[in-house]
Amino acid sequence: MSRLFVIGALLLAVSACGEGRALKDDPAYHLYQIGGAVLGLDLLSLMSTGKTLDDQFIGAATDQDCSVVRASKGGPYCVALATPVAMVTLTTYCYRTLSGRASCFTEPVPGDEAGYIGSRTDLVPAP
């Protein structure tokens, strides 16, 4: 996002830092300050997460992924959260072949310590 947009959003968020007597003199003026602050925070949330504060609140309350941006593009407002996939660690042991390439196995090859290149551990989806 552009710096000008960020500065504008921050200025809106800080607009609630007005005079303390504004509530006493004119209660409606105080509501404008609160509205400016909420709008600024909403814009900052939209820039950083792609969701407004309302999207965050409704998504947390319904345990779904809600986005007004997705809805404005013709998609559904809320979609179910993706279920997490169980992950396991898989270690592969690699050895040099006669052709100069590497062959990797899930178990160490006994007796081939001279051709051992190294091992690698990855997180992979559980079978």
Coordinates of N, CA, C and O in Angstrom, one line a residue:
M1 N 0.8 -1.2 0.0 CA 0.0 0.0 0.0 C 0.9 1.2 0.0 O 2.0 1.2 0.5
S2 N 0.3 2.3 -0.5 CA 1.1 3.5 -0.5 C 1.2 4.2 0.8 O 0.4 4.0 1.7
R3 N 2.3 4.9 0.9 CA 2.5 5.6 2.2 C 1.4 6.6 2.5 O 1.1 6.8 3.7
L4 N 0.9 7.3 1.5 CA -0.1 8.3 1.7 C -1.4 7.6 2.3 O -2.0 8.2 3.2
F5 N -1.7 6.4 1.8 CA -2.9 5.7 2.4 C -2.7 5.4 3.8 O -3.6 5.5 4.7
V6 N -1.5 4.9 4.2 CA -1.1 4.6 5.6 C -1.2 5.8 6.4 O -1.8 5.8 7.5
I7 N -0.7 6.9 6.0 CA -0.7 8.2 6.7 C -2.1 8.6 6.9 O -2.5 9.0 8.0
G8 N -2.9 8.5 5.9 CA -4.4 8.9 6.0 C -5.1 8.1 7.0 O -5.9 8.5 7.8
A9 N -4.8 6.8 7.0 CA -5.5 5.9 7.9 C -5.1 6.1 9.4 O -5.9 6.1 10.3
L10 N -3.8 6.4 9.6 CA -3.3 6.7 10.9 C -3.9 8.1 11.4 O -4.2 8.2 12.6
L11 N -4.0 9.0 10.5 CA -4.6 10.3 10.9 C -6.0 10.1 11.3 O -6.5 10.8 12.3
L12 N -6.8 9.3 10.6 CA -8.1 9.0 11.0 C -8.2 8.3 12.4 O -9.0 8.6 13.2
A13 N -7.3 7.4 12.6 CA -7.2 6.7 13.9 C -6.9 7.6 15.0 O -7.4 7.4 16.1
V14 N -6.1 8.6 14.8 CA -5.6 9.5 15.9 C -6.6 10.6 16.0 O -6.5 11.4 17.0
S15 N -7.6 10.7 15.2 CA -8.5 11.9 15.2 C -9.4 11.8 16.5 O -10.0 12.8 16.9
A16 N -9.4 10.7 17.2 CA -10.2 10.6 18.4 C -9.5 11.3 19.6 O -10.0 11.5 20.7
C17 N -8.2 11.7 19.4 CA -7.4 12.3 20.5 C -7.7 13.8 20.5 O -6.8 14.6 20.3
G18 N -9.0 14.1 20.6 CA -9.4 15.6 20.7 C -9.4 16.1 22.1 O -8.9 15.5 23.0
E19 N -10.1 17.2 22.2 CA -10.2 17.9 23.5 C -11.1 17.0 24.4 O -12.0 16.4 24.0
G20 N -10.7 17.1 25.7 CA -11.5 16.3 26.7 C -12.9 16.9 26.9 O -13.8 16.2 27.3
R21 N -13.0 18.2 26.7 CA -14.3 18.9 27.0 C -15.2 18.8 25.9 O -16.4 19.2 25.9
A22 N -14.8 18.1 24.8 CA -15.7 18.0 23.6 C -17.0 17.1 24.0 O -18.0 17.4 23.5
L23 N -16.8 16.2 24.8 CA -18.0 15.4 25.3 C -18.9 16.2 26.1 O -20.1 16.1 25.9
K24 N -18.4 17.1 26.9 CA -19.2 17.9 27.8 C -19.9 19.0 27.0 O -21.1 19.3 27.2
D25 N -19.2 19.6 26.0 CA -19.8 20.7 25.3 C -20.8 20.3 24.2 O -21.8 20.8 24.0
D26 N -20.3 19.2 23.4 CA -21.2 18.7 22.3 C -21.0 17.2 22.2 O -20.0 16.8 21.6
P27 N -21.9 16.4 22.7 CA -21.7 15.0 22.7 C -21.7 14.4 21.3 O -21.0 13.4 21.0
A28 N -22.3 15.1 20.3 CA -22.3 14.6 18.9 C -20.9 14.7 18.3 O -20.5 13.9 17.5
Y29 N -20.2 15.7 18.7 CA -18.8 15.9 18.2 C -17.9 14.7 18.7 O -17.1 14.3 17.9
H30 N -18.1 14.3 19.9 CA -17.4 13.1 20.4 C -17.7 11.9 19.6 O -16.8 11.1 19.3
L31 N -18.9 11.7 19.1 CA -19.2 10.6 18.3 C -18.5 10.6 16.9 O -18.1 9.6 16.4
Y32 N -18.3 11.8 16.4 CA -17.6 12.0 15.2 C -16.1 11.5 15.4 O -15.5 10.9 14.5
Q33 N -15.6 11.9 16.5 CA -14.2 11.5 16.8 C -14.1 10.0 16.9 O -13.1 9.4 16.4
I34 N -15.0 9.3 17.6 CA -15.0 7.9 17.7 C -15.1 7.2 16.3 O -14.4 6.3 16.0
G35 N -16.0 7.8 15.5 CA -16.2 7.3 14.2 C -15.0 7.4 13.3 O -14.6 6.4 12.6
G36 N -14.3 8.5 13.4 CA -13.0 8.6 12.7 C -11.9 7.7 13.2 O -11.2 7.1 12.4
A37 N -11.9 7.4 14.5 CA -10.9 6.5 15.0 C -11.2 5.0 14.5 O -10.3 4.3 14.1
V38 N -12.5 4.7 14.6 CA -12.9 3.3 14.1 C -12.6 3.2 12.6 O -12.2 2.1 12.2
L39 N -12.9 4.2 11.9 CA -12.7 4.1 10.4 C -11.2 4.0 10.1 O -10.8 3.2 9.3
G40 N -10.4 4.7 10.8 CA -8.9 4.6 10.7 C -8.4 3.2 11.0 O -7.6 2.6 10.3
L41 N -8.9 2.7 12.1 CA -8.4 1.3 12.6 C -9.0 0.3 11.6 O -8.3 -0.7 11.3
D42 N -10.2 0.5 11.1 CA -10.7 -0.4 10.1 C -9.9 -0.4 8.8 O -9.6 -1.5 8.3
L43 N -9.4 0.7 8.4 CA -8.6 0.8 7.2 C -7.2 0.2 7.4 O -6.7 -0.5 6.6
L44 N -6.7 0.4 8.6 CA -5.4 -0.3 8.9 C -5.5 -1.8 9.0 O -4.7 -2.5 8.5
S45 N -6.6 -2.3 9.5 CA -6.9 -3.7 9.6 C -7.1 -4.3 8.2 O -6.5 -5.3 7.9
L46 N -7.8 -3.5 7.3 CA -8.0 -4.0 6.0 C -6.7 -4.0 5.2 O -6.4 -5.0 4.4
M47 N -5.8 -3.1 5.4 CA -4.5 -3.1 4.7 C -3.6 -4.2 5.2 O -2.9 -4.9 4.4
S48 N -3.6 -4.5 6.5 CA -2.6 -5.5 7.0 C -3.2 -6.9 6.9 O -2.4 -7.8 6.7
T49 N -4.5 -7.1 7.0 CA -5.0 -8.5 7.0 C -5.9 -8.8 5.8 O -6.3 -10.0 5.6
G50 N -6.3 -7.8 5.1 CA -7.3 -8.0 4.0 C -8.7 -8.1 4.6 O -9.6 -8.5 3.8
K51 N -8.9 -7.8 5.9 CA -10.2 -8.0 6.5 C -10.5 -6.7 7.3 O -9.6 -6.2 7.9
T52 N -11.8 -6.4 7.4 CA -12.1 -5.2 8.3 C -12.3 -5.7 9.7 O -12.2 -7.0 10.0
L53 N -12.5 -4.8 10.7 CA -12.7 -5.2 12.1 C -13.9 -6.0 12.2 O -14.0 -7.0 13.0
D54 N -15.0 -5.7 11.4 CA -16.2 -6.5 11.5 C -16.0 -7.9 11.0 O -16.5 -8.9 11.5
D55 N -15.2 -8.0 9.9 CA -14.8 -9.4 9.4 C -14.1 -10.2 10.5 O -14.4 -11.4 10.6
Q56 N -13.2 -9.6 11.2 CA -12.4 -10.3 12.2 C -13.4 -10.7 13.3 O -13.3 -11.9 13.8
F57 N -14.3 -9.8 13.8 CA -15.2 -10.1 14.9 C -16.2 -11.2 14.5 O -16.4 -12.2 15.2
I58 N -16.8 -11.1 13.3 CA -17.8 -12.1 12.8 C -17.1 -13.4 12.6 O -17.7 -14.5 12.9
G59 N -15.9 -13.4 12.0 CA -15.2 -14.6 11.7 C -14.9 -15.4 13.0 O -15.0 -16.6 13.1
A60 N -14.5 -14.6 14.1 CA -14.1 -15.2 15.3 C -15.4 -15.8 16.0 O -15.4 -16.8 16.7
A61 N -16.5 -15.1 15.9 CA -17.8 -15.5 16.5 C -18.4 -16.7 15.9 O -18.9 -17.6 16.5
T62 N -18.2 -16.8 14.5 CA -18.8 -18.0 13.8 C -17.8 -19.1 13.5 O -18.2 -20.1 12.9
D63 N -16.5 -18.9 13.8 CA -15.4 -19.8 13.5 C -15.4 -20.1 12.0 O -15.3 -21.2 11.6
Q64 N -15.5 -19.0 11.2 CA -15.4 -19.1 9.8 C -14.4 -18.0 9.3 O -14.0 -17.1 10.1
D65 N -14.1 -18.0 8.0 CA -13.2 -17.0 7.4 C -14.2 -16.1 6.7 O -14.7 -16.4 5.6
C66 N -14.4 -14.9 7.2 CA -15.3 -13.9 6.6 C -14.5 -12.7 6.0 O -13.5 -12.3 6.6
S67 N -15.0 -12.2 4.9 CA -14.2 -11.2 4.2 C -15.2 -10.4 3.4 O -15.8 -10.9 2.4
V68 N -15.3 -9.1 3.6 CA -16.2 -8.2 2.8 C -15.5 -8.0 1.4 O -16.2 -7.8 0.4
V69 N -14.2 -8.1 1.3 CA -13.5 -8.0 0.1 C -13.9 -9.1 -0.9 O -14.2 -8.9 -2.0
R70 N -13.9 -10.3 -0.3 CA -14.4 -11.5 -1.1 C -15.8 -11.4 -1.5 O -16.2 -11.7 -2.7
A71 N -16.7 -10.9 -0.7 CA -18.1 -10.7 -1.0 C -18.3 -9.6 -2.0 O -19.2 -9.8 -2.9
S72 N -17.5 -8.6 -2.0 CA -17.6 -7.5 -3.0 C -17.2 -8.0 -4.4 O -17.6 -7.4 -5.4
K73 N -16.4 -9.1 -4.5 CA -16.0 -9.6 -5.8 C -16.9 -10.7 -6.2 O -16.6 -11.4 -7.2
G74 N -18.1 -10.9 -5.5 CA -19.0 -11.9 -6.0 C -19.0 -13.2 -5.2 O -19.7 -14.1 -5.5
G75 N -18.0 -13.4 -4.3 CA -17.9 -14.6 -3.6 C -18.7 -14.6 -2.3 O -19.4 -13.6 -2.0
P76 N -18.7 -15.7 -1.6 CA -19.5 -15.7 -0.3 C -18.8 -14.9 0.8 O -17.6 -14.7 0.7
Y77 N -19.6 -14.3 1.7 CA -19.0 -13.5 2.7 C -18.2 -14.4 3.7 O -17.1 -14.0 4.1
C78 N -18.7 -15.5 4.1 CA -18.0 -16.4 5.0 C -17.9 -17.8 4.4 O -18.8 -18.3 3.7
V79 N -16.7 -18.3 4.6 CA -16.4 -19.7 4.2 C -15.9 -20.5 5.4 O -15.3 -19.9 6.3
A80 N -16.0 -21.8 5.3 CA -15.5 -22.6 6.4 C -14.0 -22.6 6.4 O -13.4 -22.5 5.4
L81 N -13.4 -22.6 7.6 CA -12.0 -22.6 7.8 C -11.5 -23.9 7.3 O -12.1 -25.0 7.4
A82 N -10.3 -23.9 6.7 CA -9.7 -25.1 6.2 C -9.3 -26.0 7.4 O -8.7 -25.4 8.4
T83 N -9.5 -27.3 7.4 CA -9.2 -28.1 8.5 C -7.7 -28.3 8.4 O -7.1 -28.6 7.4
P84 N -7.0 -28.3 9.6 CA -5.6 -28.5 9.6 C -5.2 -29.9 9.2 O -5.9 -30.9 9.6
V85 N -4.1 -30.0 8.5 CA -3.6 -31.3 8.0 C -2.6 -31.8 9.0 O -1.7 -31.1 9.4
A86 N -2.7 -33.1 9.4 CA -1.7 -33.6 10.3 C -0.4 -33.8 9.6 O -0.4 -34.3 8.4
M87 N 0.7 -33.4 10.2 CA 2.0 -33.4 9.6 C 2.9 -34.4 10.4 O 2.8 -34.5 11.6
V88 N 3.8 -35.1 9.6 CA 4.8 -35.9 10.3 C 6.1 -35.6 9.7 O 6.3 -35.0 8.6
T89 N 7.2 -35.9 10.4 CA 8.5 -35.6 10.0 C 9.0 -36.9 9.2 O 8.8 -38.0 9.6
L90 N 9.7 -36.6 8.1 CA 10.2 -37.7 7.2 C 11.7 -37.4 7.0 O 12.0 -36.3 6.5
T91 N 12.6 -38.3 7.4 CA 14.0 -38.1 7.2 C 14.4 -39.0 6.0 O 14.1 -40.1 6.0
T92 N 15.1 -38.4 5.0 CA 15.7 -39.1 3.9 C 17.2 -39.1 4.0 O 17.8 -38.1 4.4
Y93 N 17.8 -40.2 3.6 CA 19.3 -40.3 3.7 C 19.7 -40.5 2.2 O 19.3 -41.4 1.5
C94 N 20.6 -39.6 1.8 CA 21.0 -39.6 0.4 C 22.5 -40.1 0.2 O 23.3 -39.8 1.0
Y95 N 22.6 -40.9 -0.9 CA 23.9 -41.5 -1.2 C 24.3 -41.2 -2.6 O 23.4 -41.1 -3.5
R96 N 25.6 -41.1 -2.9 CA 26.1 -40.9 -4.2 C 26.0 -42.2 -5.0 O 26.4 -43.3 -4.5
T97 N 25.6 -42.1 -6.3 CA 25.5 -43.3 -7.1 C 26.7 -43.4 -8.1 O 27.5 -42.4 -8.1
L98 N 26.9 -44.4 -8.8 CA 28.0 -44.5 -9.7 C 27.9 -43.5 -10.9 O 29.0 -43.1 -11.4
S99 N 26.7 -43.1 -11.2 CA 26.6 -42.1 -12.3 C 26.8 -40.7 -11.8 O 26.7 -39.7 -12.6
G100 N 27.1 -40.5 -10.5 CA 27.3 -39.2 -9.9 C 26.0 -38.5 -9.4 O 26.1 -37.4 -8.9
R101 N 24.9 -39.1 -9.6 CA 23.7 -38.6 -9.0 C 23.5 -39.0 -7.6 O 24.2 -39.8 -7.1
A102 N 22.4 -38.5 -7.0 CA 22.1 -38.9 -5.6 C 20.8 -39.8 -5.6 O 19.9 -39.5 -6.3
S103 N 20.8 -40.8 -4.8 CA 19.7 -41.6 -4.5 C 19.3 -41.4 -3.0 O 20.2 -41.5 -2.2
C104 N 18.1 -41.2 -2.7 CA 17.7 -41.0 -1.4 C 16.7 -42.1 -0.9 O 15.9 -42.5 -1.7
F105 N 16.9 -42.5 0.4 CA 16.1 -43.5 1.0 C 15.6 -43.1 2.3 O 16.1 -42.2 3.0
T106 N 14.5 -43.7 2.8 CA 13.9 -43.4 4.1 C 14.7 -44.1 5.2 O 14.5 -43.7 6.4
E107 N 15.5 -45.0 4.9 CA 16.3 -45.7 5.9 C 17.8 -45.6 5.5 O 18.1 -45.6 4.3
P108 N 18.7 -45.5 6.5 CA 20.1 -45.5 6.1 C 20.5 -46.8 5.5 O 20.0 -47.9 5.9
V109 N 21.4 -46.8 4.5 CA 21.9 -48.0 3.8 C 23.1 -48.5 4.6 O 24.1 -47.8 4.6
P110 N 23.0 -49.6 5.2 CA 24.1 -50.1 5.9 C 25.3 -50.5 5.0 O 25.1 -51.0 3.9
G111 N 26.5 -50.1 5.4 CA 27.7 -50.5 4.7 C 28.1 -49.5 3.5 O 29.0 -49.7 2.8
D112 N 27.3 -48.5 3.3 CA 27.6 -47.5 2.3 C 28.0 -46.1 2.9 O 27.5 -45.1 2.4
E113 N 28.8 -46.1 3.9 CA 29.2 -44.9 4.5 C 30.0 -44.0 3.6 O 30.0 -42.8 3.7
A114 N 30.8 -44.6 2.7 CA 31.6 -43.8 1.8 C 30.8 -43.0 0.8 O 31.2 -41.9 0.4
G115 N 29.7 -43.5 0.4 CA 28.8 -42.7 -0.6 C 27.8 -41.8 0.1 O 27.0 -41.2 -0.6
Y116 N 27.8 -41.8 1.4 CA 26.8 -41.0 2.1 C 27.0 -39.5 1.9 O 28.1 -39.0 2.1
I117 N 26.0 -38.8 1.4 CA 26.1 -37.4 1.1 C 25.5 -36.6 2.3 O 26.1 -35.6 2.8
G118 N 24.4 -37.0 2.8 CA 23.7 -36.3 3.9 C 22.3 -36.7 4.1 O 21.8 -37.5 3.4
S119 N 21.6 -36.1 5.1 CA 20.2 -36.4 5.3 C 19.4 -35.1 5.3 O 20.0 -34.0 5.5
R120 N 18.1 -35.3 5.2 CA 17.2 -34.1 5.1 C 15.9 -34.5 5.8 O 15.4 -35.6 5.6
T121 N 15.5 -33.7 6.7 CA 14.2 -33.9 7.4 C 13.2 -32.9 7.0 O 13.4 -31.7 7.0
D122 N 12.0 -33.4 6.5 CA 11.0 -32.5 6.1 C 9.7 -32.8 6.8 O 9.5 -33.9 7.3
L123 N 8.8 -31.8 6.9 CA 7.4 -32.0 7.4 C 6.6 -32.3 6.2 O 6.5 -31.6 5.2
V124 N 5.9 -33.5 6.2 CA 5.0 -33.9 5.1 C 3.7 -34.3 5.6 O 3.5 -34.6 6.8
P125 N 2.6 -34.2 4.8 CA 1.3 -34.6 5.3 C 1.3 -36.1 5.7 O 1.9 -36.9 5.1
A126 N 0.6 -36.4 6.8 CA 0.5 -37.7 7.3 C -0.2 -38.6 6.3 O -1.2 -38.1 5.6
P127 N 0.1 -39.8 6.1 CA -0.6 -40.7 5.2 C -2.0 -41.1 5.6 O -2.3 -41.0 6.7

